[in-house]
Amino acid sequence: MFCVTCQVPTNKYKCPTCLESYCSLNCYKKHKEADCESKQSLNTPTSEVSHIEEPTLHEPFSTKDTVPRKKLEMLKDCAALHRLLCNPHLRNLLKEIDVTPDAWKAMKAAMQEPLFLEFADECLKVVEPQVADDCN
């Protein structure tokens, strides 16, 4: 990925409107001054914009480990996850994992954090309840 403004290689930040990558606050400000538009609104009629899925939720390469979308959506109603996500350290850890070029390495490191393990366990209780129950 390259910064949309200065073309420096980066994967640090993404514009919330158009999802283009940028490397710094200055580049973001320049990008916003250039009338940044949502990619969704450029390619889709306005009546359909509200029905578009978030890009990170697509399942382009399903495997035996892919969690079905309906189960993923159940996560948003889990009170224990909401409580855990109030922790800024956990949120920062999740953001780092999301933007790292080596996700496997980042996940391996995160699994050393008790807070992340608690988060992962709560997620598993929702998406694979029978497996989580068998482990207790």
Coordinates of C-alpha atoms in Angstrom, one line a residue:
M1 CA 0.0 0.0 0.0
F2 CA 1.1 3.5 -0.8
C3 CA 0.1 6.8 0.8
V4 CA -2.6 8.4 -1.3
T5 CA -0.9 11.8 -1.0
C6 CA 2.9 11.3 -1.1
Q7 CA 3.1 7.7 -2.5
V8 CA 5.4 6.5 0.4
P9 CA 4.9 2.8 1.2
T10 CA 2.6 2.6 4.2
N11 CA -0.1 0.6 5.9
K12 CA -0.5 2.8 9.0
Y13 CA -3.8 4.5 8.5
K14 CA -6.9 4.4 6.3
C15 CA -9.2 7.2 5.4
P16 CA -12.6 6.5 7.0
T17 CA -14.4 7.9 4.0
C18 CA -12.7 6.3 1.0
L19 CA -10.4 3.7 2.6
E20 CA -7.3 5.0 0.9
S21 CA -4.0 4.6 2.9
Y22 CA -2.1 7.6 4.2
C23 CA 1.1 7.9 6.3
S24 CA 0.7 11.0 8.4
L25 CA -1.7 13.6 9.7
N26 CA -0.4 16.1 7.1
C27 CA -1.1 13.7 4.2
Y28 CA -4.5 13.0 5.6
K29 CA -5.3 16.7 5.7
K30 CA -4.1 17.2 2.1
H31 CA -6.2 14.2 1.1
K32 CA -9.3 15.6 2.7
E33 CA -8.8 19.0 1.0
A34 CA -8.9 17.2 -2.3
D35 CA -12.6 16.4 -1.9
C36 CA -12.2 12.8 -0.7
E37 CA -15.3 10.8 -1.6
S38 CA -16.5 7.4 -0.5
K39 CA -15.6 4.7 -2.9
Q40 CA -19.1 3.3 -2.3
S41 CA -20.8 6.5 -3.4
L42 CA -18.7 6.6 -6.5
N43 CA -19.7 3.2 -7.7
T44 CA -23.2 2.8 -6.2
P45 CA -26.4 4.7 -6.6
T46 CA -27.3 6.6 -3.4
S47 CA -30.4 4.4 -2.6
E48 CA -28.1 1.3 -2.3
V49 CA -25.3 2.9 -0.2
S50 CA -26.9 1.9 3.1
H51 CA -27.0 -1.8 2.1
I52 CA -23.3 -2.1 1.3
E53 CA -21.2 -4.4 3.5
E54 CA -18.0 -3.2 5.2
P55 CA -15.1 -4.3 3.1
T56 CA -13.3 -6.3 5.8
L57 CA -16.3 -8.5 6.4
H58 CA -16.2 -10.2 3.0
E59 CA -15.3 -13.9 2.8
P60 CA -13.4 -14.1 -0.4
F61 CA -11.5 -17.3 0.4
S62 CA -13.5 -19.5 2.6
T63 CA -11.7 -22.3 4.4
K64 CA -12.8 -24.8 7.0
D65 CA -11.9 -22.2 9.6
T66 CA -14.0 -19.4 8.1
V67 CA -16.6 -18.2 10.6
P68 CA -20.0 -17.6 8.9
R69 CA -21.2 -14.0 8.8
K70 CA -24.3 -14.6 10.9
K71 CA -22.1 -15.9 13.8
L72 CA -19.7 -12.9 13.4
E73 CA -22.7 -10.6 13.7
M74 CA -23.6 -12.2 17.0
L75 CA -20.4 -10.7 18.5
K76 CA -21.9 -7.2 18.5
D77 CA -24.5 -8.3 21.1
C78 CA -22.1 -9.9 23.5
A79 CA -21.9 -7.8 26.7
A80 CA -18.7 -9.4 27.8
L81 CA -17.0 -8.3 24.6
H82 CA -18.3 -4.8 25.0
R83 CA -16.9 -4.7 28.5
L84 CA -13.5 -5.9 27.3
L85 CA -13.4 -3.5 24.4
C86 CA -13.6 -0.6 26.8
N87 CA -10.0 -1.3 27.6
P88 CA -7.8 1.0 25.5
H89 CA -4.8 -1.4 25.6
L90 CA -7.0 -4.1 23.9
R91 CA -8.3 -1.7 21.3
N92 CA -4.8 -0.6 20.5
L93 CA -3.6 -4.2 20.2
L94 CA -6.5 -5.0 17.8
K95 CA -5.7 -2.0 15.7
E96 CA -2.0 -3.0 15.5
I97 CA -3.0 -6.5 14.4
D98 CA -5.4 -5.1 11.8
V99 CA -2.8 -3.0 10.0
T100 CA 0.3 -5.2 10.3
P101 CA 1.7 -6.7 7.2
D102 CA 2.5 -10.0 9.1
A103 CA -0.8 -10.8 10.8
W104 CA 0.3 -14.3 11.8
K105 CA 3.3 -12.9 13.8
A106 CA 1.1 -10.2 15.4
M107 CA -1.5 -12.7 16.5
K108 CA 1.2 -15.0 17.9
A109 CA 2.5 -12.1 20.0
A110 CA -1.0 -11.0 21.0
M111 CA -1.7 -14.5 22.3
Q112 CA 0.9 -13.9 25.0
E113 CA -1.3 -11.1 26.5
P114 CA -3.8 -12.3 29.1
L115 CA -6.2 -9.6 28.0
F116 CA -6.1 -10.7 24.4
L117 CA -6.6 -14.3 25.5
E118 CA -9.7 -13.3 27.5
F119 CA -11.0 -11.4 24.4
A120 CA -10.4 -14.5 22.1
D121 CA -12.1 -16.8 24.6
E122 CA -15.2 -14.5 24.7
C123 CA -15.3 -14.5 20.9
L124 CA -15.1 -18.3 20.8
K125 CA -17.9 -18.6 23.3
V126 CA -20.1 -16.7 20.8
V127 CA -19.1 -18.2 17.5
E128 CA -18.3 -21.8 18.7
P129 CA -20.3 -22.3 21.9
Q130 CA -20.2 -26.1 21.8
V131 CA -16.4 -26.1 21.5
A132 CA -16.0 -23.5 24.3
D133 CA -18.3 -25.5 26.6
D134 CA -16.4 -28.7 25.9
C135 CA -13.1 -27.0 27.0
N136 CA -14.4 -26.0 30.5

